CSV table of C-alpha atoms (C1' of nucleotides) in Angstrom, one decimal:
chain,number,residue,atom,x,y,z
A,1,MET,CA,118.0,74.8,92.6
A,2,ARG,CA,117.5,77.5,95.9
A,3,SER,CA,120.0,79.6,96.7
A,4,THR,CA,121.3,78.0,100.0
A,5,GLU,CA,121.7,74.6,98.0
A,6,ILE,CA,124.9,76.2,96.8
A,7,THR,CA,127.9,76.1,97.9
A,8,PRO,CA,131.3,77.1,97.1
A,9,GLU,CA,132.5,73.4,96.6
A,10,LYS,CA,129.8,73.2,93.8
A,11,ASP,CA,132.8,75.1,91.3
A,12,GLY,CA,132.0,74.0,88.5
A,13,GLU,CA,128.7,72.6,88.3
A,14,GLN,CA,125.8,73.9,85.9
A,15,VAL,CA,122.5,74.8,87.8
A,16,LYS,CA,119.7,76.7,87.2
A,17,VAL,CA,118.1,79.4,89.5
A,18,ALA,CA,115.1,81.3,89.6
A,19,GLY,CA,113.8,84.4,91.4
A,20,TRP,CA,113.9,88.2,91.9
A,21,VAL,CA,116.0,90.6,90.6
A,22,HIS,CA,116.9,92.3,94.5
A,23,GLU,CA,119.2,94.7,92.5
A,24,VAL,CA,121.4,95.4,89.6
A,25,ARG,CA,124.8,96.6,90.2
A,26,ASP,CA,125.9,97.7,86.8
A,27,LEU,CA,129.5,98.9,86.8
A,28,GLY,CA,129.9,98.9,83.0
A,29,GLY,CA,132.6,96.3,82.5
A,30,LEU,CA,130.9,94.0,85.2
A,31,VAL,CA,127.6,93.8,85.7
A,32,PHE,CA,126.0,92.0,88.9
A,33,ILE,CA,122.7,91.2,89.6
A,34,VAL,CA,121.6,90.1,93.4
A,35,LEU,CA,118.8,87.4,93.1
A,36,ARG,CA,117.1,86.3,95.7
A,37,ASP,CA,114.6,83.6,96.0
A,38,ARG,CA,112.7,82.4,99.3
A,39,GLU,CA,115.6,81.1,100.9
A,40,GLY,CA,118.2,83.9,100.4
A,41,PHE,CA,120.0,85.9,97.9
A,42,LEU,CA,123.1,84.7,95.1
A,43,GLN,CA,125.2,86.4,93.0
A,44,ILE,CA,124.5,86.2,89.2
A,45,THR,CA,128.1,87.8,87.8
A,46,LEU,CA,128.5,89.0,84.3
A,47,PRO,CA,132.0,90.0,82.9
A,48,LYS,CA,131.7,91.7,79.6
A,49,LYS,CA,134.0,89.5,78.1
A,50,VAL,CA,132.9,86.6,78.9
A,51,ILE,CA,129.0,87.1,78.7
A,52,GLU,CA,127.3,86.9,75.0
A,53,ARG,CA,126.9,90.4,74.3
A,54,GLU,CA,123.3,90.1,73.7
A,55,THR,CA,122.2,88.9,77.1
A,56,PHE,CA,124.7,90.9,79.0
A,57,ASN,CA,122.9,94.2,77.3
A,58,ARG,CA,119.2,93.1,78.1
A,59,ALA,CA,120.5,91.6,81.5
A,60,ARG,CA,121.8,95.4,82.8
A,61,LYS,CA,118.9,96.6,82.2
A,62,ILE,CA,116.3,94.3,84.0
A,63,SER,CA,113.9,96.3,86.4
A,64,ARG,CA,114.5,95.4,90.0
A,65,GLU,CA,111.8,92.8,91.5
A,66,SER,CA,110.9,91.2,88.0
A,67,VAL,CA,111.1,87.4,88.1
A,68,ILE,CA,114.3,85.9,85.8
A,69,LYS,CA,115.6,82.2,85.7
A,70,VAL,CA,119.1,81.7,85.4
A,71,GLU,CA,121.1,78.9,83.5
A,72,GLY,CA,124.7,78.9,84.6
A,73,VAL,CA,128.1,78.1,86.3
A,74,VAL,CA,128.7,78.3,89.9
A,75,LYS,CA,132.3,79.6,89.9
A,76,LYS,CA,134.1,79.5,93.0
A,77,GLU,CA,135.4,83.2,93.6
A,78,GLU,CA,136.5,84.6,97.1
A,79,LYS,CA,135.3,88.4,96.5
A,80,ALA,CA,131.9,87.2,95.9
A,81,PRO,CA,129.3,87.5,98.8
A,82,ASN,CA,129.0,83.7,100.5
A,83,GLY,CA,132.4,82.4,98.5
A,84,PHE,CA,130.8,81.9,95.3
A,85,GLU,CA,129.1,83.6,92.4
A,86,ILE,CA,126.9,81.9,88.7
A,87,ILE,CA,128.3,83.0,85.6
A,88,PRO,CA,125.1,82.5,83.5
A,89,LYS,CA,125.2,81.1,80.4
A,90,THR,CA,121.0,82.2,79.9
A,91,ILE,CA,119.0,84.8,81.5
A,92,GLU,CA,115.2,84.6,81.0
A,93,VAL,CA,112.9,87.0,82.0
A,94,LEU,CA,109.9,85.0,83.6
A,95,ASN,CA,108.3,88.3,84.4
A,96,GLU,CA,109.0,91.9,84.2
A,97,SER,CA,108.5,94.5,87.3
A,98,LEU,CA,107.3,98.0,86.8
A,99,ALA,CA,109.0,101.0,88.2
A,100,PRO,CA,109.0,102.8,90.5
A,101,LEU,CA,108.0,99.8,93.6
A,102,PRO,CA,105.1,100.9,95.5
A,103,LEU,CA,108.3,100.1,98.5
A,104,GLU,CA,111.8,99.6,98.5
A,105,VAL,CA,112.3,95.9,99.3
A,106,THR,CA,116.0,96.5,99.6
A,107,GLU,CA,115.2,98.6,103.0
A,108,LYS,CA,117.0,101.5,101.6
A,109,VAL,CA,114.4,104.1,102.8
A,110,PRO,CA,111.5,102.8,105.4
A,111,ALA,CA,107.7,102.3,104.8
A,112,ASP,CA,105.1,103.5,107.2
A,113,LEU,CA,103.2,100.3,108.1
A,114,ASP,CA,100.4,101.3,106.5
A,115,THR,CA,101.6,101.7,103.3
A,116,ARG,CA,103.3,98.5,104.1
A,117,LEU,CA,100.2,97.0,104.3
A,118,ASP,CA,98.7,98.2,101.5
A,119,ASN,CA,101.6,96.4,99.5
A,120,ARG,CA,102.0,93.7,101.5
A,121,PHE,CA,103.2,91.1,98.5
A,122,ILE,CA,105.9,93.1,98.3
A,123,ASP,CA,106.7,94.2,101.8
A,124,LEU,CA,106.3,90.3,102.9
A,125,ARG,CA,109.4,89.9,99.9
A,126,ARG,CA,111.4,91.7,102.5
A,127,PRO,CA,113.8,89.0,104.5
A,128,LYS,CA,112.7,90.8,108.0
A,129,ILE,CA,109.3,90.9,107.3
A,130,ASN,CA,109.4,87.0,105.6
A,131,ALA,CA,111.1,85.6,108.7
A,132,ILE,CA,108.3,86.7,111.0
A,133,PHE,CA,106.0,84.3,109.0
A,134,ARG,CA,108.6,81.3,108.5
A,135,ILE,CA,108.4,81.6,112.4
A,136,LYS,CA,104.8,81.8,112.2
A,137,SER,CA,104.5,78.8,110.6
A,138,GLN,CA,106.5,77.1,112.5
A,139,VAL,CA,105.1,78.1,115.9
A,140,VAL,CA,102.1,76.5,114.5
A,141,ARG,CA,103.3,73.9,113.4
A,142,SER,CA,105.2,72.9,116.9
A,143,ILE,CA,101.4,73.6,118.7
A,144,ARG,CA,100.1,71.0,116.7
A,145,GLU,CA,102.9,68.1,116.6
A,146,PHE,CA,103.2,69.0,120.8
A,147,LEU,CA,99.3,68.8,121.3
A,148,TYR,CA,98.7,65.7,118.8
A,149,GLU,CA,101.3,64.1,121.3
A,150,GLU,CA,99.9,64.8,124.4
A,151,GLY,CA,96.7,62.7,122.3
A,152,PHE,CA,94.7,66.1,121.5
A,153,ILE,CA,92.1,65.5,118.7
A,154,GLU,CA,92.1,68.5,116.3
A,155,VAL,CA,88.3,69.9,115.7
A,156,GLN,CA,86.9,72.6,113.6
A,157,THR,CA,83.4,74.6,115.1
A,158,PRO,CA,82.0,77.0,113.7
A,159,LYS,CA,82.6,80.4,112.7
A,160,ILE,CA,78.9,81.2,111.9
A,161,VAL,CA,77.0,81.5,115.0
A,162,SER,CA,73.1,82.4,116.4
A,163,THR,CA,73.8,83.0,119.6
A,164,ALA,CA,73.8,85.7,122.2
A,165,THR,CA,77.4,86.9,123.3
A,166,GLU,CA,78.6,84.6,126.0
A,167,GLY,CA,79.8,88.2,127.7
A,168,GLY,CA,82.6,90.7,127.0
A,169,THR,CA,83.3,91.5,123.5
A,170,GLU,CA,81.0,92.7,120.4
A,171,LEU,CA,80.1,90.5,117.6
A,172,PHE,CA,80.4,91.1,114.1
A,173,PRO,CA,76.5,90.6,112.5
A,174,ILE,CA,76.4,89.4,109.4
A,175,SER,CA,73.6,88.7,106.9
A,176,TYR,CA,72.7,85.0,106.9
A,177,PHE,CA,69.6,84.6,104.7
A,178,GLU,CA,66.6,85.8,106.7
A,179,LYS,CA,68.4,84.9,109.6
A,180,GLU,CA,70.6,86.8,112.1
A,181,ALA,CA,73.8,85.6,112.6
A,182,PHE,CA,77.2,86.9,113.9
A,183,LEU,CA,80.9,85.9,113.2
A,184,ASN,CA,82.4,83.7,116.6
A,185,GLN,CA,84.3,85.3,119.0
A,186,SER,CA,85.7,82.2,120.4
A,187,PRO,CA,85.1,78.5,120.2
A,188,GLN,CA,84.7,78.7,123.5
A,189,LEU,CA,80.7,76.9,123.7
A,190,TYR,CA,81.7,74.4,121.3
A,191,LYS,CA,84.8,72.7,122.5
A,192,GLN,CA,83.1,72.3,125.6
A,193,ILE,CA,80.5,70.3,124.0
A,194,MET,CA,82.9,68.2,122.7
A,195,MET,CA,83.7,67.3,126.3
A,196,SER,CA,80.2,66.0,126.9
A,197,ALA,CA,80.8,64.5,123.1
A,198,GLY,CA,83.8,62.5,124.8
A,199,PHE,CA,86.6,63.5,122.9
A,200,GLU,CA,87.5,63.9,126.3
A,201,LYS,CA,91.4,65.9,124.5
A,202,VAL,CA,90.2,68.8,121.8
A,203,PHE,CA,92.1,72.0,120.8
A,204,GLU,CA,91.3,74.0,117.7
A,205,ILE,CA,93.6,77.0,115.5
A,206,GLY,CA,91.2,79.0,113.6
A,207,PRO,CA,89.7,82.8,113.6
A,208,ILE,CA,87.9,84.6,116.3
A,209,PHE,CA,86.4,88.2,115.6
A,210,ARG,CA,86.0,90.5,117.9
A,211,ALA,CA,84.2,94.1,116.6
A,212,GLU,CA,85.6,96.2,119.1
A,213,GLU,CA,86.5,99.6,118.3
A,214,HIS,CA,90.1,99.0,119.8
A,215,ASN,CA,93.0,101.1,117.8
A,216,THR,CA,96.5,100.2,119.8
A,217,THR,CA,98.8,97.7,118.8
A,218,ARG,CA,98.3,95.1,120.5
A,219,HIS,CA,94.6,94.6,119.0
A,220,LEU,CA,93.0,92.6,115.8
A,221,ASN,CA,89.9,92.4,114.6
A,222,GLU,CA,90.7,89.3,113.2
A,223,ALA,CA,92.8,87.2,115.1
A,224,THR,CA,93.8,83.5,115.4
A,225,SER,CA,93.1,81.6,118.7
A,226,ILE,CA,94.4,78.4,119.7
A,227,ASP,CA,92.0,76.5,122.0
A,228,ILE,CA,92.2,73.4,123.8
A,229,GLU,CA,89.6,71.4,126.3
A,230,MET,CA,90.5,68.8,128.3
A,231,SER,CA,88.2,66.4,130.7
A,232,PHE,CA,88.9,64.9,134.0
A,233,THR,CA,91.3,67.7,134.7
A,234,ASP,CA,91.5,71.2,135.9
A,235,HIS,CA,93.0,74.7,136.1
A,236,GLU,CA,96.1,73.1,137.4
A,237,GLY,CA,96.2,70.3,134.9
A,238,VAL,CA,96.2,72.7,131.2
A,239,MET,CA,98.4,75.3,133.3
A,240,LYS,CA,100.5,72.9,133.0
A,241,ILE,CA,99.9,71.9,128.9
A,242,LEU,CA,100.5,75.6,128.4
A,243,GLU,CA,103.6,76.2,129.7
A,244,ARG,CA,105.2,73.3,128.8
A,245,LEU,CA,103.4,73.7,125.1
A,246,ILE,CA,104.9,77.5,125.1
A,247,ALA,CA,108.5,75.9,126.4
A,248,ARG,CA,108.4,73.8,123.2
A,249,VAL,CA,107.4,76.2,120.7
A,250,TYR,CA,110.2,78.7,122.0
A,251,ALA,CA,112.7,75.5,122.1
A,252,ASP,CA,111.5,74.5,118.3
A,253,VAL,CA,111.6,78.0,116.9
A,254,LEU,CA,115.3,77.7,118.3
A,255,GLU,CA,116.2,74.4,116.8
A,256,LYS,CA,114.8,75.3,113.8
A,257,CYS,CA,114.3,78.4,112.5
A,258,GLY,CA,118.2,79.9,113.5
A,259,LYS,CA,118.8,81.9,110.4
A,260,PHE,CA,115.8,83.5,110.6
A,261,LEU,CA,115.6,84.8,113.9
A,262,GLN,CA,119.4,86.3,113.1
A,263,ILE,CA,117.5,88.1,110.4
A,264,LEU,CA,115.4,89.8,112.8
A,265,GLU,CA,118.5,89.9,115.6
A,266,LEU,CA,116.6,88.2,118.2
A,267,ASN,CA,118.5,85.7,120.8
A,268,LEU,CA,115.5,83.8,122.1
A,269,GLU,CA,115.8,82.0,125.0
A,270,VAL,CA,113.7,78.8,126.1
A,271,PRO,CA,111.3,79.9,129.0
A,272,LYS,CA,111.6,77.9,132.0
A,273,ILE,CA,108.8,75.8,133.4
A,274,PRO,CA,106.8,76.4,135.7
A,275,PHE,CA,106.1,79.5,135.4
A,276,PRO,CA,106.0,82.3,137.9
A,277,ARG,CA,102.1,82.0,139.8
A,278,ILE,CA,101.0,85.0,141.1
A,279,SER,CA,97.4,85.4,142.7
A,280,TYR,CA,95.1,87.7,141.6
A,281,SER,CA,95.3,89.3,145.3
A,282,SER,CA,99.1,88.9,145.2
A,283,ALA,CA,99.1,90.9,142.2
A,284,LEU,CA,97.0,93.9,143.5
A,285,GLU,CA,98.9,94.1,146.7
A,286,ILE,CA,102.0,94.9,144.1
A,287,VAL,CA,99.9,97.1,141.8
A,288,ARG,CA,98.6,99.1,145.2
A,289,ARG,CA,102.0,100.4,146.2
A,290,SER,CA,101.7,102.5,143.7
A,291,ARG,CA,98.3,102.7,142.0
A,292,GLU,CA,94.9,102.1,144.4
A,293,ILE,CA,92.3,99.3,142.4
A,294,PRO,CA,89.7,98.1,144.4
A,295,TRP,CA,89.6,94.0,145.0
A,296,GLY,CA,87.1,92.8,142.4
A,297,GLU,CA,88.0,95.2,139.6
A,298,ASP,CA,89.9,94.2,136.5
A,299,LEU,CA,93.5,95.1,136.0
A,300,ASP,CA,93.7,97.8,133.8
A,301,LEU,CA,96.5,98.8,131.5
A,302,GLN,CA,98.6,100.7,133.9
A,303,ALA,CA,98.1,98.1,136.4
A,304,LEU,CA,99.6,95.2,134.2
A,305,LYS,CA,102.7,97.3,133.4
A,306,ILE,CA,103.6,98.1,136.6
A,307,LEU,CA,102.8,93.7,137.0
A,308,GLY,CA,105.2,93.4,134.3
A,309,ALA,CA,108.0,95.4,135.1
A,310,GLU,CA,108.2,93.8,138.7
A,311,ILE,CA,107.8,90.1,137.4
A,312,GLY,CA,108.5,90.4,133.2
A,313,GLY,CA,109.1,87.4,131.0
A,314,LEU,CA,106.2,84.7,131.3
A,315,TYR,CA,103.8,84.4,134.4
A,316,PHE,CA,100.1,83.3,134.9
A,317,ILE,CA,97.9,85.6,136.9
A,318,THR,CA,95.5,83.1,138.8
A,319,ASP,CA,92.3,83.0,140.8
A,320,TRP,CA,90.9,86.1,139.5
A,321,PRO,CA,87.7,87.2,140.9
A,322,THR,CA,84.5,85.8,140.2
A,323,LYS,CA,82.5,88.3,138.7
A,324,ILE,CA,85.2,89.6,136.2
A,325,LYS,CA,85.0,86.6,134.6
A,326,PRO,CA,83.1,84.5,132.2
A,327,PHE,CA,80.1,82.9,133.3
A,328,TYR,CA,81.5,79.1,132.2
A,329,VAL,CA,84.2,79.5,134.9
A,330,MET,CA,84.6,77.5,137.8
A,331,THR,CA,84.4,79.1,141.1
A,332,PHE,CA,86.8,77.7,144.3
A,333,GLU,CA,84.7,77.3,147.9
A,334,ASP,CA,84.5,81.0,148.0
A,335,GLU,CA,82.0,82.2,145.8
A,336,ARG,CA,84.1,84.8,145.0
A,337,ILE,CA,87.2,83.4,143.6
A,338,SER,CA,87.2,81.6,140.6
A,339,LYS,CA,89.8,78.9,138.8
A,340,SER,CA,91.2,80.9,136.5
A,341,PHE,CA,94.4,82.0,135.4
A,342,ASP,CA,95.7,84.5,132.3
A,343,LEU,CA,99.2,83.8,131.0
A,344,MET,CA,100.9,87.1,130.9
A,345,HIS,CA,104.4,88.0,128.7
A,346,GLY,CA,105.3,91.4,130.7
A,347,TYR,CA,101.6,93.7,130.7
A,348,ILE,CA,100.4,91.9,127.2
A,349,GLU,CA,97.9,89.1,127.7
A,350,LEU,CA,98.6,85.9,125.9
A,351,ALA,CA,96.0,83.7,127.1
A,352,SER,CA,93.2,83.1,129.5
A,353,GLY,CA,92.2,79.8,131.0
A,354,ALA,CA,90.3,78.0,133.6
A,355,GLN,CA,88.2,74.8,135.0
A,356,ARG,CA,84.8,75.2,133.7
A,357,GLU,CA,81.6,75.0,135.7
A,358,HIS,CA,79.8,71.5,134.2
A,359,ARG,CA,77.3,71.5,137.0
A,360,TYR,CA,74.0,72.3,134.7
A,361,GLU,CA,72.2,73.7,138.1
A,362,ARG,CA,75.7,75.7,138.8
A,363,LEU,CA,76.1,77.0,135.5
A,364,VAL,CA,72.4,78.4,134.3
A,365,GLU,CA,72.9,80.5,137.8
A,366,ASN,CA,75.7,81.5,136.8
A,367,ILE,CA,74.4,82.4,133.2
A,368,LYS,CA,71.6,84.1,134.9
A,369,ALA,CA,73.8,86.4,137.6
A,370,LYS,CA,75.5,87.5,134.4
A,371,GLY,CA,71.8,89.0,133.2
A,372,LEU,CA,72.1,86.4,130.2
A,373,HIS,CA,69.4,84.3,129.5
A,374,PRO,CA,69.4,80.4,129.7
A,375,GLU,CA,66.9,80.2,127.1
A,376,SER,CA,69.7,81.7,124.0
A,377,PHE,CA,72.2,79.1,125.1
A,378,GLU,CA,69.9,76.0,125.0
A,379,PHE,CA,72.4,74.6,122.5
A,380,TYR,CA,75.1,74.4,124.5
A,381,LEU,CA,73.4,74.3,128.0
A,382,LYS,CA,71.1,70.7,126.4
A,383,ALA,CA,75.1,69.4,126.6
A,384,PHE,CA,75.6,69.8,130.3
A,385,ARG,CA,72.1,68.0,131.3
A,386,TYR,CA,73.1,63.9,130.2
A,387,GLY,CA,76.8,63.5,131.2
A,388,MET,CA,79.3,66.2,131.5
A,389,PRO,CA,82.5,65.3,132.7
A,390,PRO,CA,84.6,68.2,134.7
A,391,HIS,CA,86.7,69.7,132.3
A,392,ALA,CA,89.2,72.8,131.8
A,393,GLY,CA,90.9,74.8,128.8
A,394,TRP,CA,92.2,78.1,127.6
A,395,GLY,CA,92.7,80.2,124.4
A,396,LEU,CA,96.3,81.4,123.6
A,397,GLY,CA,96.2,84.6,121.0
A,398,LEU,CA,98.6,83.2,118.1
A,399,GLU,CA,99.4,86.7,117.1
A,400,ARG,CA,100.0,87.6,120.4
A,401,LEU,CA,102.2,85.1,121.2
A,402,LEU,CA,104.4,85.5,118.2
A,403,MET,CA,104.9,89.5,119.4
A,404,ALA,CA,106.0,88.4,122.5
A,405,MET,CA,108.1,86.1,121.1
A,406,LEU,CA,110.0,88.3,118.7
A,407,ASN,CA,109.6,91.7,120.2
A,408,LEU,CA,107.1,92.9,117.5
A,409,GLY,CA,106.2,96.9,118.2
A,410,ASN,CA,102.6,95.5,116.8
A,411,ILE,CA,100.9,93.1,116.7
A,412,ARG,CA,99.8,93.7,112.7
A,413,GLU,CA,103.5,92.7,112.0
A,414,ALA,CA,102.3,89.7,113.4
A,415,MET,CA,99.6,88.7,110.8
A,416,LEU,CA,99.8,88.1,107.0
A,417,PHE,CA,96.7,90.6,106.4
A,418,PRO,CA,95.2,92.4,109.8
A,419,ARG,CA,92.1,93.1,109.8
A,420,ASP,CA,91.4,96.0,112.2
A,421,ARG,CA,89.8,99.5,112.8
A,422,THR,CA,90.2,100.7,109.4
A,423,ARG,CA,91.4,98.3,107.6
A,424,ILE,CA,89.7,95.8,105.8
A,425,SER,CA,91.4,95.7,102.5
A,426,PRO,CA,94.0,93.6,101.3
B,1,G,C1',83.2,106.3,122.5
B,2,C,C1',87.3,110.0,124.8
B,3,C,C1',92.1,112.1,123.8
B,4,C,C1',96.6,113.8,120.9
B,5,G,C1',99.3,113.8,116.9
B,6,G,C1',99.7,113.8,111.2
B,7,G,C1',99.0,114.6,105.6
B,8,U,C1',104.5,117.4,101.0
B,9,G,C1',108.0,113.2,94.5
B,10,G,C1',106.7,105.7,94.0
B,11,U,C1',109.4,105.5,99.4
B,12,G,C1',110.9,108.2,103.5
B,13,U,C1',111.9,113.0,105.7
B,14,A,C1',112.7,119.0,106.1
B,15,G,C1',109.9,123.3,105.5
B,16,U,C1',104.6,125.4,108.6
B,17,C,C1',105.4,127.2,114.9
B,18,C,C1',106.7,133.4,113.3
B,19,G,C1',103.0,133.6,105.4
B,20,G,C1',106.7,136.7,101.0
B,21,C,C1',113.8,134.5,100.9
B,22,C,C1',109.6,127.8,98.4
B,23,C,C1',108.0,128.3,90.4
B,24,A,C1',109.6,123.6,97.7
B,25,A,C1',114.8,121.0,100.1
B,26,C,C1',117.7,115.9,101.0
B,27,A,C1',117.6,110.6,101.0
B,28,U,C1',116.0,106.7,98.4
B,29,G,C1',114.2,105.8,93.2
B,30,U,C1',113.3,106.2,87.8
B,31,G,C1',115.6,107.3,83.0
B,32,G,C1',120.4,108.6,80.0
B,33,G,C1',125.7,108.5,80.3
B,34,C,C1',130.8,106.8,82.7
B,35,C,C1',133.1,103.5,85.1
B,36,U,C1',135.8,95.0,85.6
B,37,G,C1',134.9,93.3,91.6
B,38,U,C1',130.5,95.6,93.6
B,39,C,C1',128.3,93.6,98.0
B,40,G,C1',123.9,101.0,101.7
B,41,A,C1',128.8,100.7,95.0
B,42,G,C1',130.7,105.2,92.9
B,43,C,C1',130.6,110.0,89.4
B,44,C,C1',127.8,113.0,85.8
B,45,C,C1',123.0,114.6,83.8
B,46,A,C1',117.8,115.0,83.9
B,47,C,C1',112.7,113.3,85.9
B,48,G,C1',108.9,113.4,89.9
B,49,C,C1',105.4,116.1,95.0
B,50,C,C1',102.5,120.4,99.0
B,51,C,C1',94.9,115.1,100.9
B,52,C,C1',90.3,117.7,99.1
B,53,G,C1',86.9,122.1,99.3
B,54,G,C1',85.7,126.9,101.1
B,55,G,C1',87.9,131.5,103.5
B,56,U,C1',91.9,135.7,105.4
B,57,U,C1',95.7,138.2,102.7
B,58,C,C1',98.6,142.2,97.8
B,59,A,C1',100.6,137.1,99.1
B,60,A,C1',99.0,130.4,101.6
B,61,A,C1',102.7,123.8,102.1
B,62,U,C1',102.6,127.9,106.2
B,63,C,C1',97.0,130.9,109.2
B,64,C,C1',91.1,130.1,109.8
B,65,C,C1',86.5,126.3,109.0
B,66,G,C1',84.7,121.9,106.7
B,67,G,C1',85.4,116.8,105.0
B,68,C,C1',88.3,112.7,103.9
B,69,C,C1',92.2,109.7,105.3
B,70,C,C1',96.0,107.9,108.6
B,71,G,C1',98.8,106.9,113.0
B,72,G,C1',99.2,106.8,118.9
B,73,G,C1',97.2,106.7,124.0
B,74,C,C1',93.1,105.6,127.1
B,75,G,C1',88.7,102.7,127.2
B,76,C,C1',86.9,98.1,126.3
B,77,C,C1',88.9,93.8,124.7
B,78,A,C1',92.1,88.5,124.3
RNA sequence: GCCCGGGUGGUGUAGUCCGGCCCAACAUGUGGGCCUGUCGAGCCCACGCCCCGGGUUCAAAUCCCGGCCCGGGCGCCA
């Protein structure tokens, strides 16, 4: 049985429980073992007079974090946490833990993030850390459910690619027999090809790799991207999907992860849709009250912080200058402006999307205009020559979303085993 | 890539500025002991640490040089 399945009403019932020894409090004639399992804590109480001597003496010496199995009787008890305790008949040590521990699971002494990540298996035993990933699981589940309900088809695209970069980020080169290859920075080009293939609505949840030497609390070199692509719609259409998706995720987490939110001491609110939309040009006006940025330049961190403070919460920045967006975005009639958007949370960018350029000739021009070579994109361009519908899509950073939602101070907290500038293990 | 900050028991900190009073302190931990209502249990005893290599000096955790490692900010990027 799990800890949460037992209540004071089960008084007198025989139960089997298993888990980790969180703490042992030895009072001499009375020993308490705090047992921790996946769902919470249980108190095993051993009064010296009642327990068999051998069991009693062995139990008080069990090292913290050892894995034990307990068979015993539930006893309703006002003085016990949650109103009950278990009086054991037998205690079996399934696996003994070494001491001292690499870090304190009881959180009496804090540990640096670096120490925690080096010992992640034990760090994750801490309820607060565990809660993050229980919520992450629900987030992914909600996203999947929502997109399936909306008629999307889940796809898997390659993570090993040969193409030159689509622009922007650096790629990790890898050794691939006699060929040059890279880890994919995003499923962008492949999900667009799926539009030509006639899937109409696709999504993918998978890893992306960025070989940037950044060293900040909001960047990872391996992250999880949630990507959608949708035919016969425009940027407005996919923005609506995105805000509904975000609201759904918040609502589900609120409904199904109350316990974990409580552990994290978070008060989550479901964001109201539609999210505020502000054009790049209007955003620039706000920023210019305190800082000069010429039209057409990207908004740097300082600018985004000004905006985040001004607007707050979740909002879209739309109509970005074409020159700072990738070749695949579609422009308005005024070609300086693109049908693109970023979803922001404060100053953190969560997602970015656009209507795509589906017209072959225009696309080739765009590639050339970015100083790239159309020949390197032949596998991609081919899909545009034989019937490509108009389409739009976006990519959403899962860890960024989690960071924003749970107010995490460091994106590494949102990844089980983060990969950053210096860390590739564990 | 640029710029800051840091490395002291298993863990987290103090001490470094201004060298000696530091064979290094505190908490947690670990080992042992006492204790029948703990829930950050309490009390007593013990154990355990100055990143590496040079240098300066009568004397280095402390100052200087080099190295390794880590954190953060900016840039870039999602």
